[in-house]
Coordinates of C-alpha atoms in Angstrom, one line a residue:
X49 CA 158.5 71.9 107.2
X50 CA 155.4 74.1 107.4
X51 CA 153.0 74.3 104.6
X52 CA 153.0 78.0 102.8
X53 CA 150.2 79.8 100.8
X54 CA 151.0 82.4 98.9
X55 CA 148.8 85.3 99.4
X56 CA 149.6 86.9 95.4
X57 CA 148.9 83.8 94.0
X58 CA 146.1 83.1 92.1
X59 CA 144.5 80.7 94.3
X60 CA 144.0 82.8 97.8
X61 CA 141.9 80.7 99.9
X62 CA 138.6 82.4 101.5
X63 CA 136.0 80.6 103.9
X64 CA 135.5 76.9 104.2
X65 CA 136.0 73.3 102.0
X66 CA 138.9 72.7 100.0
X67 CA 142.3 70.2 99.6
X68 CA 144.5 72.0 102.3
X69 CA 144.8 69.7 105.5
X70 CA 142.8 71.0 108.2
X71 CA 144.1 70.7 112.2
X72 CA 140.5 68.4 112.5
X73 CA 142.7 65.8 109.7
X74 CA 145.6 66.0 112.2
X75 CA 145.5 67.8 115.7
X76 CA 149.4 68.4 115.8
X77 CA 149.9 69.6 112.7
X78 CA 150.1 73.5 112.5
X79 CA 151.1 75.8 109.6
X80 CA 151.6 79.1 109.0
X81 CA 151.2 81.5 105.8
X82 CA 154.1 83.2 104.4
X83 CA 153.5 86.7 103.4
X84 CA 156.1 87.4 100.6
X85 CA 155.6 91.0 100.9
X86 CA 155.7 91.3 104.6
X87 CA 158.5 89.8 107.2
X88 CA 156.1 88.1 109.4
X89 CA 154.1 85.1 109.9
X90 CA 150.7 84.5 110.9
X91 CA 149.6 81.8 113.1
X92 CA 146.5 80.4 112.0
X93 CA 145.5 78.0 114.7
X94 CA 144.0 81.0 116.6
X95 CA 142.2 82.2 113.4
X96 CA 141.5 78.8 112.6
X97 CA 139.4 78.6 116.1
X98 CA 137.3 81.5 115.2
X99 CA 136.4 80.3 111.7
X100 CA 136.1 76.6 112.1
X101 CA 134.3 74.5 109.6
X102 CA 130.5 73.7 109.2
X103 CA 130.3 70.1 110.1
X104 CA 130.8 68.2 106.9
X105 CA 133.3 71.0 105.2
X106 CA 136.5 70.2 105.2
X107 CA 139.4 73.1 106.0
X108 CA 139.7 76.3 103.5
X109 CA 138.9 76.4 100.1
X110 CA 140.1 78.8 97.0
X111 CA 138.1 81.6 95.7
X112 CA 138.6 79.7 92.4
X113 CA 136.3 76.9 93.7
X114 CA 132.9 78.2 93.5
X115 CA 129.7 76.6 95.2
X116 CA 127.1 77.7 92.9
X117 CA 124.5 75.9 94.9
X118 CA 125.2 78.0 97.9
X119 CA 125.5 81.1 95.7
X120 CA 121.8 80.3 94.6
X121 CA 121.0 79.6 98.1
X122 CA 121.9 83.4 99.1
X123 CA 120.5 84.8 96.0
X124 CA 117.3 83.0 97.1
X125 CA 117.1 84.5 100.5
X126 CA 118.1 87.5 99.1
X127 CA 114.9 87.5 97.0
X128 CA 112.7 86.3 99.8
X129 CA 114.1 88.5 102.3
X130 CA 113.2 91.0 99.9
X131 CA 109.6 90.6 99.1
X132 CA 109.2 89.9 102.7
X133 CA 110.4 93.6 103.2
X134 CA 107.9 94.9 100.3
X135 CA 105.0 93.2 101.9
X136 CA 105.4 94.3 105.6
X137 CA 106.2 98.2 103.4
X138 CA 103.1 98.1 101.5
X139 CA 101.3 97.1 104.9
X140 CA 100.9 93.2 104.1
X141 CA 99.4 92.5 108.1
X142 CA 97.0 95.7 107.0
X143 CA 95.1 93.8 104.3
X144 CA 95.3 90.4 106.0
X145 CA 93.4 92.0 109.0
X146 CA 91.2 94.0 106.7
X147 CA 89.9 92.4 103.8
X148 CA 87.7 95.4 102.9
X149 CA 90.7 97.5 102.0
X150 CA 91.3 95.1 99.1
X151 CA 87.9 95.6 97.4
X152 CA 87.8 98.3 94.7
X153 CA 85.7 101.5 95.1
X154 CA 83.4 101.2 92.7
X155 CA 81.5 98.1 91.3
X156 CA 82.3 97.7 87.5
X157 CA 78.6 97.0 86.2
X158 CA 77.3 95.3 83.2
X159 CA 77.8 97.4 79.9
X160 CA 81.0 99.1 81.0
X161 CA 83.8 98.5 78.5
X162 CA 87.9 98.9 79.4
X163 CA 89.2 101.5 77.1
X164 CA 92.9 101.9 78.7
X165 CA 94.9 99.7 81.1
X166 CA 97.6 101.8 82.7
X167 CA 100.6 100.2 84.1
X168 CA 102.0 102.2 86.9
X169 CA 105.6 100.8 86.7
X170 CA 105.6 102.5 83.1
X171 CA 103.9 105.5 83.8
X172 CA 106.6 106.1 86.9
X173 CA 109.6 105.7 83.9
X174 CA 108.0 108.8 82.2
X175 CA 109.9 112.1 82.4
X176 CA 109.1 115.2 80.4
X177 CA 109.8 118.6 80.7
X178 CA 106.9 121.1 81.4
X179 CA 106.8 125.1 80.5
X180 CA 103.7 126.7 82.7
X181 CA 102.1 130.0 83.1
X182 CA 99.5 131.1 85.6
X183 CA 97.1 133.5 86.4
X184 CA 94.1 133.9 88.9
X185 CA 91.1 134.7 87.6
X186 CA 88.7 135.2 90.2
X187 CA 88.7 135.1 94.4
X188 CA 86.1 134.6 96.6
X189 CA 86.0 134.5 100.6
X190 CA 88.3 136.0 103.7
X191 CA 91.6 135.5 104.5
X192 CA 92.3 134.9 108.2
X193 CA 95.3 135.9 110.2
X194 CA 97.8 132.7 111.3
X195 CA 98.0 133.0 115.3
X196 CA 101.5 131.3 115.8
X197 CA 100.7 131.6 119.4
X198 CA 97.5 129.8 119.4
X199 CA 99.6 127.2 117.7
X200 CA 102.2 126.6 120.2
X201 CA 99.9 126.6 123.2
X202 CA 98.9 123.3 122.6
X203 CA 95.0 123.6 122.1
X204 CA 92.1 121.5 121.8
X205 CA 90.7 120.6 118.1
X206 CA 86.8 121.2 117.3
X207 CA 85.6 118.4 115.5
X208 CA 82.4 119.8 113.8
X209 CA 83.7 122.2 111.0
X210 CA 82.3 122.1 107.7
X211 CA 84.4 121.7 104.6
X212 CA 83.4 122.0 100.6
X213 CA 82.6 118.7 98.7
X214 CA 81.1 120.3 95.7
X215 CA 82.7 118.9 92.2
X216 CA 84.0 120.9 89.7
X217 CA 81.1 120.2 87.3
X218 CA 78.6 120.8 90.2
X219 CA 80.3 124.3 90.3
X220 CA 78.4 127.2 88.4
X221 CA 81.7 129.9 88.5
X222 CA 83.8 126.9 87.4
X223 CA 81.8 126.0 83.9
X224 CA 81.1 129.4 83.4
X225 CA 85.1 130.3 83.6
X226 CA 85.8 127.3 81.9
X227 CA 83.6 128.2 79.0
X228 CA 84.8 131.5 78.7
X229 CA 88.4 131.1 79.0
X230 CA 88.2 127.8 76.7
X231 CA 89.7 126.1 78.5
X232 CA 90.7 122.1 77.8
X233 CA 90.2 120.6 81.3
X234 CA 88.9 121.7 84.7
X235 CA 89.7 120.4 88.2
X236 CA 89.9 120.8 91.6
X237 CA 93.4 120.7 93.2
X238 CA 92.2 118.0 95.5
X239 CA 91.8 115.7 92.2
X240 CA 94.5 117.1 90.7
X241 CA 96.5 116.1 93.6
X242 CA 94.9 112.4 93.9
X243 CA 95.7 112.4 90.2
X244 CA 99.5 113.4 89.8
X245 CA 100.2 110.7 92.9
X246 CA 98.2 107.9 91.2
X247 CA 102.0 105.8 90.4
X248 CA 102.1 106.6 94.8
X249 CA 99.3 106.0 96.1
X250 CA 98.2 102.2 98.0
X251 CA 94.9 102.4 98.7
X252 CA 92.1 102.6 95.9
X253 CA 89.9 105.3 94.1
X254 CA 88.2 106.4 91.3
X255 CA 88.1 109.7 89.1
X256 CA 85.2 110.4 86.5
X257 CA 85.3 112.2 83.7
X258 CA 83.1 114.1 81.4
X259 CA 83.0 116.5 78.8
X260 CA 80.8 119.6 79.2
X261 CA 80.7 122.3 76.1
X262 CA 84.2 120.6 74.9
X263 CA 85.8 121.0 78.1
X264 CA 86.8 118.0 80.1
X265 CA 85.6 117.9 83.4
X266 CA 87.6 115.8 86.1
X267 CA 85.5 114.9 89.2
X268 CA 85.7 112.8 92.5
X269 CA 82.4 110.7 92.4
X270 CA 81.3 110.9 95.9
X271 CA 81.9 112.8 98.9
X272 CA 84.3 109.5 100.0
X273 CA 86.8 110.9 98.0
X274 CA 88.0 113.5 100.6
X275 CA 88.9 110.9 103.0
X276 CA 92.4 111.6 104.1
X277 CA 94.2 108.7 104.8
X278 CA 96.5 107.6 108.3
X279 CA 99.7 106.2 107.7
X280 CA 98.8 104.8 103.9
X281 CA 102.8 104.1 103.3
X282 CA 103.2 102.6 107.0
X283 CA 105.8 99.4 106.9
X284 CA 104.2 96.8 108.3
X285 CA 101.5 98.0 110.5
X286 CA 98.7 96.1 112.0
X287 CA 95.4 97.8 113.1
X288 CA 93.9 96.3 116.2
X289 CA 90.7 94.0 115.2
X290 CA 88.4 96.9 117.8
X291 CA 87.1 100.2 117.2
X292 CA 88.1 103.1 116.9
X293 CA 91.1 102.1 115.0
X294 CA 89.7 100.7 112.0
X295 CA 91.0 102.3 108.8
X296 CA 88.3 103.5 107.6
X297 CA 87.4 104.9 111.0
X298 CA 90.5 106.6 111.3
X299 CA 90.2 108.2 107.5
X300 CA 86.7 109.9 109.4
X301 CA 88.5 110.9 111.9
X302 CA 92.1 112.3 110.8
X303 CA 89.2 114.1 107.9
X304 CA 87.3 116.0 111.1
X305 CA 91.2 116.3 112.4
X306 CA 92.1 118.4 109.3
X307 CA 89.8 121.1 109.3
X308 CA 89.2 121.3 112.8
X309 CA 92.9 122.7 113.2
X310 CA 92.1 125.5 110.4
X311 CA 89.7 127.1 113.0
X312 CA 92.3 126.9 115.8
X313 CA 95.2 128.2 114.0
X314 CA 93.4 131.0 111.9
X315 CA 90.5 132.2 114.3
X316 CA 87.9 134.8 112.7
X317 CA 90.5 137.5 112.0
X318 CA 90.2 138.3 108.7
X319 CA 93.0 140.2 107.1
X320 CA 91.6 140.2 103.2
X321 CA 87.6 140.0 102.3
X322 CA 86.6 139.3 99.4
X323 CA 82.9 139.1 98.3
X324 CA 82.1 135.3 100.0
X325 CA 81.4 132.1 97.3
X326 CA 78.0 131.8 96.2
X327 CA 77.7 128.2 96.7
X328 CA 81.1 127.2 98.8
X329 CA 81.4 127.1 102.7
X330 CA 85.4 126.9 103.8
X331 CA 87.5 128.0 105.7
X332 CA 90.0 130.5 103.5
X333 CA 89.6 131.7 100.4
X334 CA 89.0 130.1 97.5
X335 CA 90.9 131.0 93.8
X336 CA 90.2 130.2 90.2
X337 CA 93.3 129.9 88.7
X338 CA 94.5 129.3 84.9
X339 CA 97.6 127.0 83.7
X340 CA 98.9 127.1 80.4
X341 CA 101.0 124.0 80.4
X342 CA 102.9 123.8 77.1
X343 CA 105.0 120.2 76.9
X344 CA 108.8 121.5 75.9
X345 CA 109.2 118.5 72.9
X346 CA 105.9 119.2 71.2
X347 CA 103.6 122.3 70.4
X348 CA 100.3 121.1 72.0
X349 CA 99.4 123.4 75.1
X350 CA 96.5 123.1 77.1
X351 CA 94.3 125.7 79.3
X352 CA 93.5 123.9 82.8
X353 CA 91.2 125.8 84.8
X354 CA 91.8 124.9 88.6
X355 CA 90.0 125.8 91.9
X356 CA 92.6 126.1 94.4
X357 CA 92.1 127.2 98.0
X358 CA 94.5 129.5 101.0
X359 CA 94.0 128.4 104.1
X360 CA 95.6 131.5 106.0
X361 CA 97.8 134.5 105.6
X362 CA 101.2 134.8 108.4
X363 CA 102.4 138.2 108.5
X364 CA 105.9 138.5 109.4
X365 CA 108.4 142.2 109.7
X366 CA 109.3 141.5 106.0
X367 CA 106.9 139.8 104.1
X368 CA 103.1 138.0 103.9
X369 CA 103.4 134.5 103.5
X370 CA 99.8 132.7 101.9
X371 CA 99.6 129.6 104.2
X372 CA 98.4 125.9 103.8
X373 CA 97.8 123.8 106.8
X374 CA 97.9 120.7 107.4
X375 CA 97.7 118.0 110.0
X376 CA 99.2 114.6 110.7
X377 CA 97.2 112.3 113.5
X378 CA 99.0 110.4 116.0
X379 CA 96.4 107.5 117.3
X380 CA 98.4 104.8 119.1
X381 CA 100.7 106.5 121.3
X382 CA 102.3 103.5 122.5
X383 CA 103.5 103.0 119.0
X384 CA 105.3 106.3 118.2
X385 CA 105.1 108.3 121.8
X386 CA 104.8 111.9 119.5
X387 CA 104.7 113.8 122.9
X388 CA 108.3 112.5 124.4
X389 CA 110.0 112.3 121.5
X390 CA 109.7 116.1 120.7
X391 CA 110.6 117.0 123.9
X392 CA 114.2 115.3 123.3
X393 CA 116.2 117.9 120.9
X394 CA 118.1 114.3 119.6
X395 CA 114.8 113.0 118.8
X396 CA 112.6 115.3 117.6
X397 CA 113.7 115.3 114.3
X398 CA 113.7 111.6 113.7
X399 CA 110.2 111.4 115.0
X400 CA 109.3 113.7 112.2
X401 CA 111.0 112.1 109.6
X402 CA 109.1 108.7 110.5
X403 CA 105.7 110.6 110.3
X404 CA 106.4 111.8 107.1
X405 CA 107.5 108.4 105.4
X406 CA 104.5 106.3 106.7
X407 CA 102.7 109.4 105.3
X408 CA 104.4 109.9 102.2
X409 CA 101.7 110.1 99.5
X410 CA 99.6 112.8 101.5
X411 CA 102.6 114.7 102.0
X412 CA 103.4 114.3 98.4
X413 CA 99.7 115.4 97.8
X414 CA 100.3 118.9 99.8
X415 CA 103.0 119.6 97.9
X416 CA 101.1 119.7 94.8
X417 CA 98.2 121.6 96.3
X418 CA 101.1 124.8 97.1
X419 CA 102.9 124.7 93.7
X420 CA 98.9 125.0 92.0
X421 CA 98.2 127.5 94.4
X422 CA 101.8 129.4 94.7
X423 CA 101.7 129.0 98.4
X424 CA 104.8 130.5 100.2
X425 CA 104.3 128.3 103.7
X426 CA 103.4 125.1 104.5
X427 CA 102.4 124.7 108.4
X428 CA 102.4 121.2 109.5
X429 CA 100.8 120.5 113.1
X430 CA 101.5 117.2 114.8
X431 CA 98.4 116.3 116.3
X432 CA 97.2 113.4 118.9
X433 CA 94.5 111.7 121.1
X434 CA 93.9 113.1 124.4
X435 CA 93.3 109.3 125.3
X436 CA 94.2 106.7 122.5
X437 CA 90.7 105.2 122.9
X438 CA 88.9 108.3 122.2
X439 CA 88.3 109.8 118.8
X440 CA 86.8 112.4 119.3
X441 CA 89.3 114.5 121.7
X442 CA 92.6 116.3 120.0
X443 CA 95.2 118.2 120.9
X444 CA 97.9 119.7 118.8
X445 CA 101.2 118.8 120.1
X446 CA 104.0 120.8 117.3
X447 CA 103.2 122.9 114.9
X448 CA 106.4 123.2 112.4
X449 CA 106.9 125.6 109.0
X450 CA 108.3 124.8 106.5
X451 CA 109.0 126.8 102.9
X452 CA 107.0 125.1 100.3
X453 CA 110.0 125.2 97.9
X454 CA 112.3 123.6 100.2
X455 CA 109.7 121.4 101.2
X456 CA 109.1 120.1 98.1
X457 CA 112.5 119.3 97.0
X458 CA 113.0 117.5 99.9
X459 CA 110.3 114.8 98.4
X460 CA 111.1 115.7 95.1
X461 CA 108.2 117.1 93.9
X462 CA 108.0 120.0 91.3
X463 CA 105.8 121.1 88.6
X464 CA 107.7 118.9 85.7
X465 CA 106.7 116.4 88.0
X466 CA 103.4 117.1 89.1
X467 CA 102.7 117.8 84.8
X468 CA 104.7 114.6 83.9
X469 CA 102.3 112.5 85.9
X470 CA 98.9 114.6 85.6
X471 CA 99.3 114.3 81.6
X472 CA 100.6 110.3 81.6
X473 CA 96.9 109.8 82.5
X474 CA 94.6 112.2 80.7
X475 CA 96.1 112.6 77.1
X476 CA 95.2 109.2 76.3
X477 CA 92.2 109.8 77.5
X478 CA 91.6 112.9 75.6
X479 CA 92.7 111.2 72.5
X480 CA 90.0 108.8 72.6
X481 CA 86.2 109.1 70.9
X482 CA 84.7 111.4 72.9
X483 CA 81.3 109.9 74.2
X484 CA 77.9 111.6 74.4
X485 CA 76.9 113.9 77.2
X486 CA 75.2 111.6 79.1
X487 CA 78.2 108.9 79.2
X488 CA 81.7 109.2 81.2
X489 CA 84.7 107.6 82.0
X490 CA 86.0 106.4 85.3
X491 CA 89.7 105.7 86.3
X492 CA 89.9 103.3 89.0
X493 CA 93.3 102.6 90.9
X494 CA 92.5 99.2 92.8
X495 CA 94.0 99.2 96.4
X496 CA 97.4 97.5 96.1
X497 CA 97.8 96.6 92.2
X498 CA 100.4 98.0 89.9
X499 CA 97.6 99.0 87.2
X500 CA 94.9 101.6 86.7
X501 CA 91.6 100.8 84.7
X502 CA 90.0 103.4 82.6
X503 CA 86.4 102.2 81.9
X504 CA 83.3 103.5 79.9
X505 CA 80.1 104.3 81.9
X506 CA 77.4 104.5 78.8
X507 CA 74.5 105.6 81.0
X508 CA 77.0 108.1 83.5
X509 CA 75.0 106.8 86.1
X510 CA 76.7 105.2 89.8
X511 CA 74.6 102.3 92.2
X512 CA 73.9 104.3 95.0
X513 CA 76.0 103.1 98.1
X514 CA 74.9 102.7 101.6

């Protein structure tokens, strides 16, 4: 008589090892399982052949016997696996090839003193709920027409444009607004921006700040700051050891990249002049804009003064849309192969989507730019090397628009958000002792670290860098 398991009882067999006699115990023996609720029986010698036994195991074994070695076993790999995953994310061959990605930006010097240690994983658990008004309170430069046809024709992108570095405290306009509008803080958007994706960002920088006739004053502290960076969220990506590929090379480069295509796409048309900036050279406009950001659980609100820019202005039948661009550089085509894949309706998408993960803290970074500046379109061009061993030679390959609402759910960005993460950082700061006018404070994010270090600069002074 065959052997029978009953499949409702309480000891179902699954996988190898247990007491039931196995055919390796006794070649002609063969049993079947009884199904009591079905009128049928299985044969399990051909199962049997498919699942055989690790050497050493013996035939099936119950749930009820559990190997808790081999369960930490898998729990370990699990783990492994995992961090192994994490490191190639957060671009683990990157730093192994590049060491110098790993040093901070600034050289903490003797006499600073650590005022506030910020731990990103707790600053990401914060949520609030923000209440803002805005206004514009002055404008200055033209507004050029967007040439969608320009856009699409696949041009070449000039690589000499000039674009505006000066600081918000370097700015007259800005501390004369500031100080009649008394306002709490003033920033640029591109800080701002840097700012509110501190918990994102991977790679390091630094923010100063300074009070000036009782408004704070949040600044970039060299011109380095504007850097834009290539695929800073890229999972495990290795830049060749040769030039031009380096990172910091290709920072320069996808910088020259970004406001070379501002010229292309927005020739000298302008459709609005407005008297030009005394002391600012861009391309667009450039708008002083005022936030009163009141926090919805207490009564505090605060009067930010921002400097916000347009890049363009799109006409269409119904409407004027205020446009940003921006740009995302393609520099090893063997990698990613932009050009083929948005040729292919099945891929074109996809190839986007990729671009815009290993990219997702700049992306994240425009998104905060158009809510500050109430931008209605974003225009995103896909641009890449003539020749991948040439820097120097562009050419746009897809230009796509998006609407900045839509665009910024998609990657969840909104102005709770934005404020939730801009204020985690600079209300402890403006609770502290304020220092004298000729000392500061500097936030530095070091590349790769789950911490932010706010330290105390008595003399306000940098080491000049080569």
């Amino acid at each position: 008589m065959f052997p029978t398991i009953d499949l409702n009882a309480s000891d179902r067999f699954w996988g190898p090892t247990g007491s039931i006699p196995t055919l390796d115990n006794d070649p002609d023996l063969e049993f079947t399982v009884s199904v009591l609720k079905a009128d049928k029986t299985i044969d399990m010698k051909e199962i049997y052949s498919k699942y055989k036994p690790a050497e050493g195991n013996k035939g099936f074994r119950t749930v009820g016997e559990v190997d808790f070695k081999q369960q930490h076993n898998n729990r370990r790999r699990f783990t492994n696996q995992r961090n192994n995953n994490r490191r190639n994310y957060r671009g683990y061959k990157r730093l192994q090839q590049n060491p110098d990605l790993l040093e901070p930006t600034v050289t903490i010097e003797e006499g600073w003193s650590e005022e506030i240690n910020f731990s990103i994983p707790t600053l990401k658990k914060i949520r609030k709920g923000y209440t803002v008004e805005s206004d514009t309170l002055a404008t200055f430069g033209s507004l050029n027409a967007y040439d969608r046809r320009i856009a699409n024709s696949n041009p070449s992108v000039p690589q000499d444009q000039f674009f505006a570095t000066s600081t918000a405290s370097e700015d007259s306009i800005m501390r004369q607004l500031a100080k009649e509008h008394d306002c709490d803080i003033a920033i640029t958007e591109t800080v701002c921006s840097r700012l509110a994706t501190l918990t994102r960002a991977y790679f390091g920088f630094d923010i100063v700040f300074r009070w000036i006739d009782g408004c704070l004053f949040i600044d970039k502290r060299n011109d380095k700051f504007d850097r834009v960076y290539v695929d800073e969220t890229a999972g495990d990506l290795a830049f060749p050891d040769k030039s031009p590929n380096q990172p910091f090379e290709l920072t320069e480069e996808m910088t020259r990249v970004k406001h070379g295509v501002k010229t292309v796409v927005a020739p000298e048309n302008p459709v609005y002049e407005e008297e030009p900036h005394p002391e600012l050279v861009s391309h667009g406009q450039t708008l002083y804009r005022i936030f009163n950001v009141k926090d919805k659980e207490g009564d505090k609100t605060y009067r930010i003064l921002i400097r916000c820019s347009i890049d363009c202005m799109r006409k269409t039948t119904s409407k004027e849309h205020t446009v940003k661009v921006c740009t995302l550089l393609e520099w090893n085509k063997v990698r990613t192969n932009w050009k083929r894949a948005f040729s292919i309706d099945s891929k074109r998408e996809g190839a986007k989507g990729i671009a815009f993960g290993e990219n997702r803290v700049t992306v994240a970074q425009w998104c905060i730019e158009a809510l500050l500046t109430e931008l209605t379109m974003l225009s995103v061009g896909f641009i890449s090397r003539e020749n991948s061993s040439n820097n120097n030679k562009h050419k746009v390959l897809l230009f796509e628009d998006f609407q900045t609402a839509a665009f910024c759910r998609r990657f969840a960005i909104n102005h709770d958000r934005l404020w939730t993460d801009f204020f985690a950082l600079v209300e402890p700061i403006m609770s502290l002792e304020r220092p004298d006018e000729n000392s500061c404070f500097i936030l530095i994010k070091p590349p790769t670290k789950g911490t932010a270090n706010l330290w105390m600069n008595p003399s306000g002074e940098f080491a000049t860098e080569e």
